[in-house]
Amino acid sequence: MCVMESVIERLCDGASPDQKNVILSTGSINLQACPGSGKTWTVSRMATYRLLASNDRREVALLSFTN
């Protein structure tokens, strides 16, 4: 198993299929869900995956809004 496969496996450990799709997504996403659904957990792993997969750190931006 290569290093990146091991990282992906660890990032997705415990993730639901929907969360795994978000973690491994490559495009822009708009993640909306109820409180306590795991949004922060999922987005933090998505950001980690994208930062590790990219040589250009300027490609990742996280925006959050709360009423």
XYZ file of N, CA and C in Angstrom:
201
model
N 0.850 -1.171 0.000
C 0.000 0.000 0.000
C 0.902 1.243 0.000
N 0.635 2.163 -0.933
C 1.445 3.375 -0.997
C 1.041 4.333 0.127
N 1.845 5.339 0.346
C 1.625 6.275 1.447
C 0.287 6.998 1.294
N -0.035 7.476 0.082
C -1.281 8.224 -0.113
C -2.494 7.331 0.127
N -2.441 6.070 -0.281
C -3.553 5.147 -0.010
C -3.751 4.973 1.490
N -2.652 4.898 2.234
C -2.728 4.773 3.688
C -3.347 6.022 4.308
N -2.971 7.196 3.796
C -3.525 8.453 4.294
C -5.022 8.514 4.011
N -5.429 8.157 2.806
C -6.845 8.160 2.432
C -7.624 7.211 3.331
N -7.074 6.040 3.576
C -7.734 5.061 4.444
C -7.931 5.627 5.846
N -6.926 6.300 6.375
C -7.026 6.881 7.720
C -7.992 8.057 7.764
N -7.967 8.900 6.716
C -8.884 10.045 6.679
C -10.340 9.602 6.595
N -10.592 8.489 5.908
C -11.962 8.022 5.698
C -12.422 7.019 6.744
N -11.553 6.698 7.708
C -11.916 5.740 8.741
C -13.098 6.271 9.553
N -14.177 5.536 9.575
C -15.367 5.931 10.315
C -16.340 6.801 9.533
N -15.996 7.118 8.291
C -16.864 7.976 7.471
C -17.968 7.154 6.814
N -19.135 7.773 6.707
C -20.230 7.154 5.957
C -19.888 7.264 4.470
N -20.598 6.540 3.606
C -20.341 6.662 2.169
C -20.489 8.105 1.664
N -21.480 8.833 2.149
C -21.654 10.239 1.739
C -20.489 11.100 2.216
N -20.040 10.885 3.458
C -18.915 11.643 3.981
C -17.644 11.321 3.192
N -17.460 10.065 2.839
C -16.280 9.673 2.062
C -16.286 10.370 0.706
N -17.450 10.489 0.079
C -17.547 11.192 -1.203
C -17.118 12.646 -1.060
N -17.501 13.290 0.043
C -17.106 14.680 0.276
C -15.609 14.765 0.543
N -15.093 13.906 1.387
C -13.667 13.917 1.734
C -12.802 13.794 0.487
N -13.197 12.932 -0.429
C -12.388 12.670 -1.622
C -12.814 13.494 -2.835
N -13.707 14.450 -2.637
C -14.158 15.285 -3.754
C -13.020 16.189 -4.217
N -13.093 16.573 -5.480
C -12.041 17.426 -6.035
C -12.555 18.802 -6.442
N -13.852 18.967 -6.552
C -14.409 20.243 -6.971
C -14.950 21.030 -5.792
N -15.617 22.110 -6.118
C -16.254 22.924 -5.087
C -17.447 22.183 -4.513
N -17.714 22.384 -3.230
C -18.871 21.759 -2.607
C -19.599 22.784 -1.754
N -20.864 22.552 -1.558
C -21.687 23.326 -0.627
C -22.310 22.290 0.290
N -21.782 22.169 1.477
C -22.205 21.134 2.413
C -23.194 21.725 3.410
N -24.427 21.260 3.347
C -25.469 21.720 4.261
C -26.080 20.507 4.949
N -26.158 20.571 6.261
C -26.746 19.471 7.028
C -27.122 20.001 8.412
N -27.881 19.211 9.140
C -28.339 19.626 10.464
C -27.180 19.618 11.477
N -27.357 20.340 12.599
C -26.335 20.357 13.639
C -26.033 18.929 14.137
N -24.763 18.667 14.357
C -24.367 17.373 14.886
C -24.246 16.274 13.854
N -24.343 16.626 12.573
C -24.305 15.601 11.519
C -22.888 15.230 11.082
N -21.888 15.973 11.547
C -20.503 15.642 11.203
C -19.911 16.521 10.119
N -20.484 17.697 9.898
C -19.970 18.596 8.853
C -18.521 19.011 9.135
N -18.244 19.472 10.335
C -16.898 19.931 10.673
C -15.900 18.788 10.561
N -16.253 17.626 11.051
C -15.397 16.433 10.975
C -15.082 16.120 9.517
N -16.107 16.146 8.678
C -15.951 15.800 7.267
C -15.121 16.846 6.522
N -15.437 18.115 6.734
C -14.728 19.175 6.015
C -13.265 19.260 6.449
N -12.975 19.005 7.701
C -11.574 19.037 8.142
C -10.773 17.933 7.464
N -11.365 16.787 7.273
C -10.679 15.698 6.577
C -10.566 15.980 5.082
N -11.591 16.608 4.507
C -11.530 16.997 3.101
C -10.380 17.987 2.887
N -10.253 18.978 3.762
C -9.178 19.967 3.640
C -7.812 19.297 3.775
N -7.685 18.392 4.726
C -6.426 17.664 4.905
C -6.073 16.883 3.660
N -7.056 16.171 3.088
C -6.824 15.389 1.875
C -6.369 16.294 0.728
N -7.061 17.410 0.531
C -6.716 18.309 -0.570
C -5.346 18.941 -0.385
N -5.004 19.309 0.844
C -3.683 19.889 1.095
C -2.574 18.874 0.848
N -2.795 17.636 1.246
C -1.784 16.599 1.030
C -1.663 16.207 -0.436
N -2.771 16.286 -1.176
C -2.782 15.868 -2.578
C -2.280 16.953 -3.524
N -2.184 18.187 -3.052
C -1.827 19.302 -3.922
C -0.449 19.838 -3.598
N 0.265 20.208 -4.646
C 1.552 20.876 -4.445
C 1.353 22.382 -4.289
N 0.199 22.875 -4.687
C -0.098 24.304 -4.640
C -1.099 24.558 -3.530
N -0.640 25.044 -2.385
C -1.497 25.250 -1.222
C -2.547 26.338 -1.450
N -2.406 27.117 -2.525
C -3.376 28.168 -2.805
C -4.670 27.617 -3.386
N -4.750 26.326 -3.650
C -5.934 25.729 -4.262
C -7.046 25.422 -3.269
N -6.809 25.549 -1.989
C -7.797 25.170 -0.988
C -8.274 26.408 -0.230
N -9.594 26.596 -0.190
C -10.187 27.686 0.588
C -11.387 27.127 1.331
N -11.506 27.450 2.600
C -12.654 27.012 3.406
C -13.397 28.245 3.868
N -14.692 28.259 3.603
C -15.549 29.356 4.036
C -16.669 28.780 4.866
N -17.045 29.481 5.923
C -18.107 29.018 6.788
C -19.013 30.185 7.139
N -20.300 29.922 7.302
C -21.255 30.948 7.677
C -22.244 30.363 8.656
N -22.528 31.120 9.697
C -23.505 30.699 10.694
C -24.451 31.864 10.985
N -25.735 31.591 11.007
C -26.708 32.614 11.390
C -26.692 32.785 12.896
